[in-house]
Amino acid sequence: SKEEKEAARNLHMSKRTFVKEERLVEWRIMDGDHENCQCRTWVLMQPRAEDSAAAVKREAASDDAAFQQYKAGKKAAKATKAAYLGEARPKPVADYLAAVTVRINFYQGKDRDGRWAQILNMSCSQERRGY
């Protein structure tokens, strides 16, 4: 999601090591699917206490109601339509603990079916915590 990409970018940019590569770091995260980039970014998240199963069920029910209104062709309120399209959903309530950005490389030569991964950026919010 966009929020997770922003969190990964913020984690990487909080490290002095990556400051000189700011444009590259952002490109790798935000446009990782680009043919010339071939990067993937993952974040490690810790849900907060208020991010309970009840909140997930409540969000799913809200999404279902918005979808039913949208599907039935009713003129839903702008907020309901935005919720269905993912624009007004509540943001995930989580702490972002770590991020890693990896480039997927093809092997050279005849074995172009094989790939290998190269870790480009690895960051965590708190050092020496085992993340």
Coordinates of C-alpha atoms in Angstrom, one line a residue:
S1 CA 0.0 0.0 0.0
K2 CA 1.0 3.6 -0.3
E3 CA 1.2 4.0 3.4
E4 CA 3.6 1.0 3.7
K5 CA 5.8 2.4 0.9
E6 CA 6.0 5.7 2.7
A7 CA 6.9 3.9 5.9
A8 CA 9.6 2.0 4.2
R9 CA 11.0 5.2 2.6
N10 CA 10.9 6.9 6.0
L11 CA 12.7 4.0 7.7
H12 CA 15.4 3.9 5.0
M13 CA 15.9 7.7 5.0
S14 CA 16.2 7.8 8.8
K15 CA 19.6 6.2 8.3
R16 CA 22.5 8.5 7.3
T17 CA 23.9 5.7 5.1
F18 CA 21.1 6.2 2.5
V19 CA 20.9 10.0 2.5
K20 CA 23.2 10.3 -0.6
E21 CA 20.9 7.8 -2.4
E22 CA 17.6 9.4 -1.6
R23 CA 16.3 9.5 -5.2
L24 CA 17.4 5.9 -5.8
V25 CA 15.8 4.7 -2.5
E26 CA 12.5 6.4 -3.4
W27 CA 12.5 5.1 -7.0
R28 CA 13.2 1.5 -5.8
I29 CA 10.3 1.6 -3.3
M30 CA 7.7 3.6 -5.2
D31 CA 8.4 2.3 -8.8
G32 CA 9.9 -1.1 -8.0
D33 CA 7.8 -2.8 -10.7
H34 CA 9.4 -0.7 -13.4
E35 CA 11.2 -2.9 -16.0
N36 CA 14.6 -1.2 -15.3
C37 CA 14.2 -1.5 -11.5
Q38 CA 12.9 -4.9 -10.6
C39 CA 12.9 -4.2 -6.9
R40 CA 10.6 -5.3 -4.1
T41 CA 10.2 -3.7 -0.6
W42 CA 8.8 -5.3 2.5
V43 CA 8.0 -3.8 5.9
L44 CA 7.8 -5.5 9.2
M45 CA 4.7 -4.2 11.1
Q46 CA 3.7 -4.6 14.7
P47 CA -0.1 -4.2 15.1
R48 CA -1.1 -1.9 18.0
A49 CA -3.5 -3.0 20.7
E50 CA -6.5 -1.1 19.1
D51 CA -5.9 -3.1 15.9
S52 CA -8.1 -5.9 17.0
A53 CA -10.2 -8.6 15.2
A54 CA -13.3 -6.5 15.9
A55 CA -11.8 -3.5 14.0
V56 CA -11.0 -5.8 11.0
K57 CA -14.5 -7.2 11.0
R58 CA -16.0 -3.7 11.3
E59 CA -13.9 -2.5 8.3
A60 CA -14.9 -5.5 6.3
A61 CA -18.6 -4.9 7.0
S62 CA -18.2 -1.3 6.0
D63 CA -16.5 -2.3 2.8
D64 CA -19.3 -4.8 2.0
A65 CA -22.0 -2.3 2.6
A66 CA -20.3 0.2 0.4
F67 CA -19.8 -2.4 -2.3
Q68 CA -23.5 -3.4 -2.2
Q69 CA -24.6 0.2 -2.6
Y70 CA -22.1 0.7 -5.4
K71 CA -23.2 -2.6 -7.1
A72 CA -26.9 -1.8 -6.9
G73 CA -26.2 1.4 -8.8
K74 CA -27.5 3.6 -6.0
K75 CA -26.2 7.1 -5.8
A76 CA -24.1 6.6 -2.7
A77 CA -22.7 9.5 -0.7
K78 CA -19.3 10.6 -1.8
A79 CA -17.7 9.2 1.4
T80 CA -19.3 5.8 0.8
K81 CA -18.0 5.6 -2.7
A82 CA -14.6 6.8 -1.6
A83 CA -14.6 4.0 1.0
Y84 CA -15.3 1.4 -1.7
L85 CA -12.5 2.8 -3.8
G86 CA -10.1 2.6 -0.9
E87 CA -9.7 6.3 -0.5
A88 CA -11.4 6.8 2.9
R89 CA -10.5 3.6 4.6
P90 CA -9.0 4.0 8.0
K91 CA -5.3 3.6 7.9
P92 CA -3.8 0.5 9.4
V93 CA -2.9 1.0 13.1
A94 CA 0.6 -0.3 13.3
D95 CA 4.2 0.5 14.1
Y96 CA 6.6 0.0 11.3
L97 CA 9.6 -1.8 12.8
A98 CA 11.8 -2.6 9.8
A99 CA 12.0 -2.4 6.0
V100 CA 14.1 -4.2 3.3
T101 CA 14.4 -3.4 -0.4
V102 CA 15.6 -6.2 -2.7
R103 CA 16.5 -6.2 -6.4
I104 CA 15.6 -9.4 -8.3
N105 CA 18.5 -10.0 -10.8
F106 CA 18.6 -12.5 -13.7
Y107 CA 21.6 -14.8 -14.0
Q108 CA 23.8 -14.0 -17.0
G109 CA 24.3 -16.3 -19.9
K110 CA 22.2 -19.3 -20.9
D111 CA 20.4 -19.7 -17.5
R112 CA 18.1 -16.7 -17.8
D113 CA 15.3 -18.5 -16.1
G114 CA 17.1 -18.4 -12.8
R115 CA 17.3 -15.3 -10.5
W116 CA 19.1 -14.1 -7.5
A117 CA 18.2 -11.5 -4.9
Q118 CA 20.4 -8.5 -3.9
I119 CA 19.6 -6.7 -0.7
L120 CA 19.9 -3.0 -1.5
N121 CA 18.5 -1.3 1.6
M122 CA 17.8 -2.7 5.1
S123 CA 16.6 -0.5 7.9
C124 CA 15.0 -0.9 11.3
S125 CA 13.4 1.6 13.7
Q126 CA 15.3 0.5 16.7
E127 CA 18.8 -1.0 16.3
R128 CA 20.0 -4.1 18.1
R129 CA 16.5 -5.5 18.7
G130 CA 16.7 -8.5 16.5
Y131 CA 14.5 -7.1 13.7

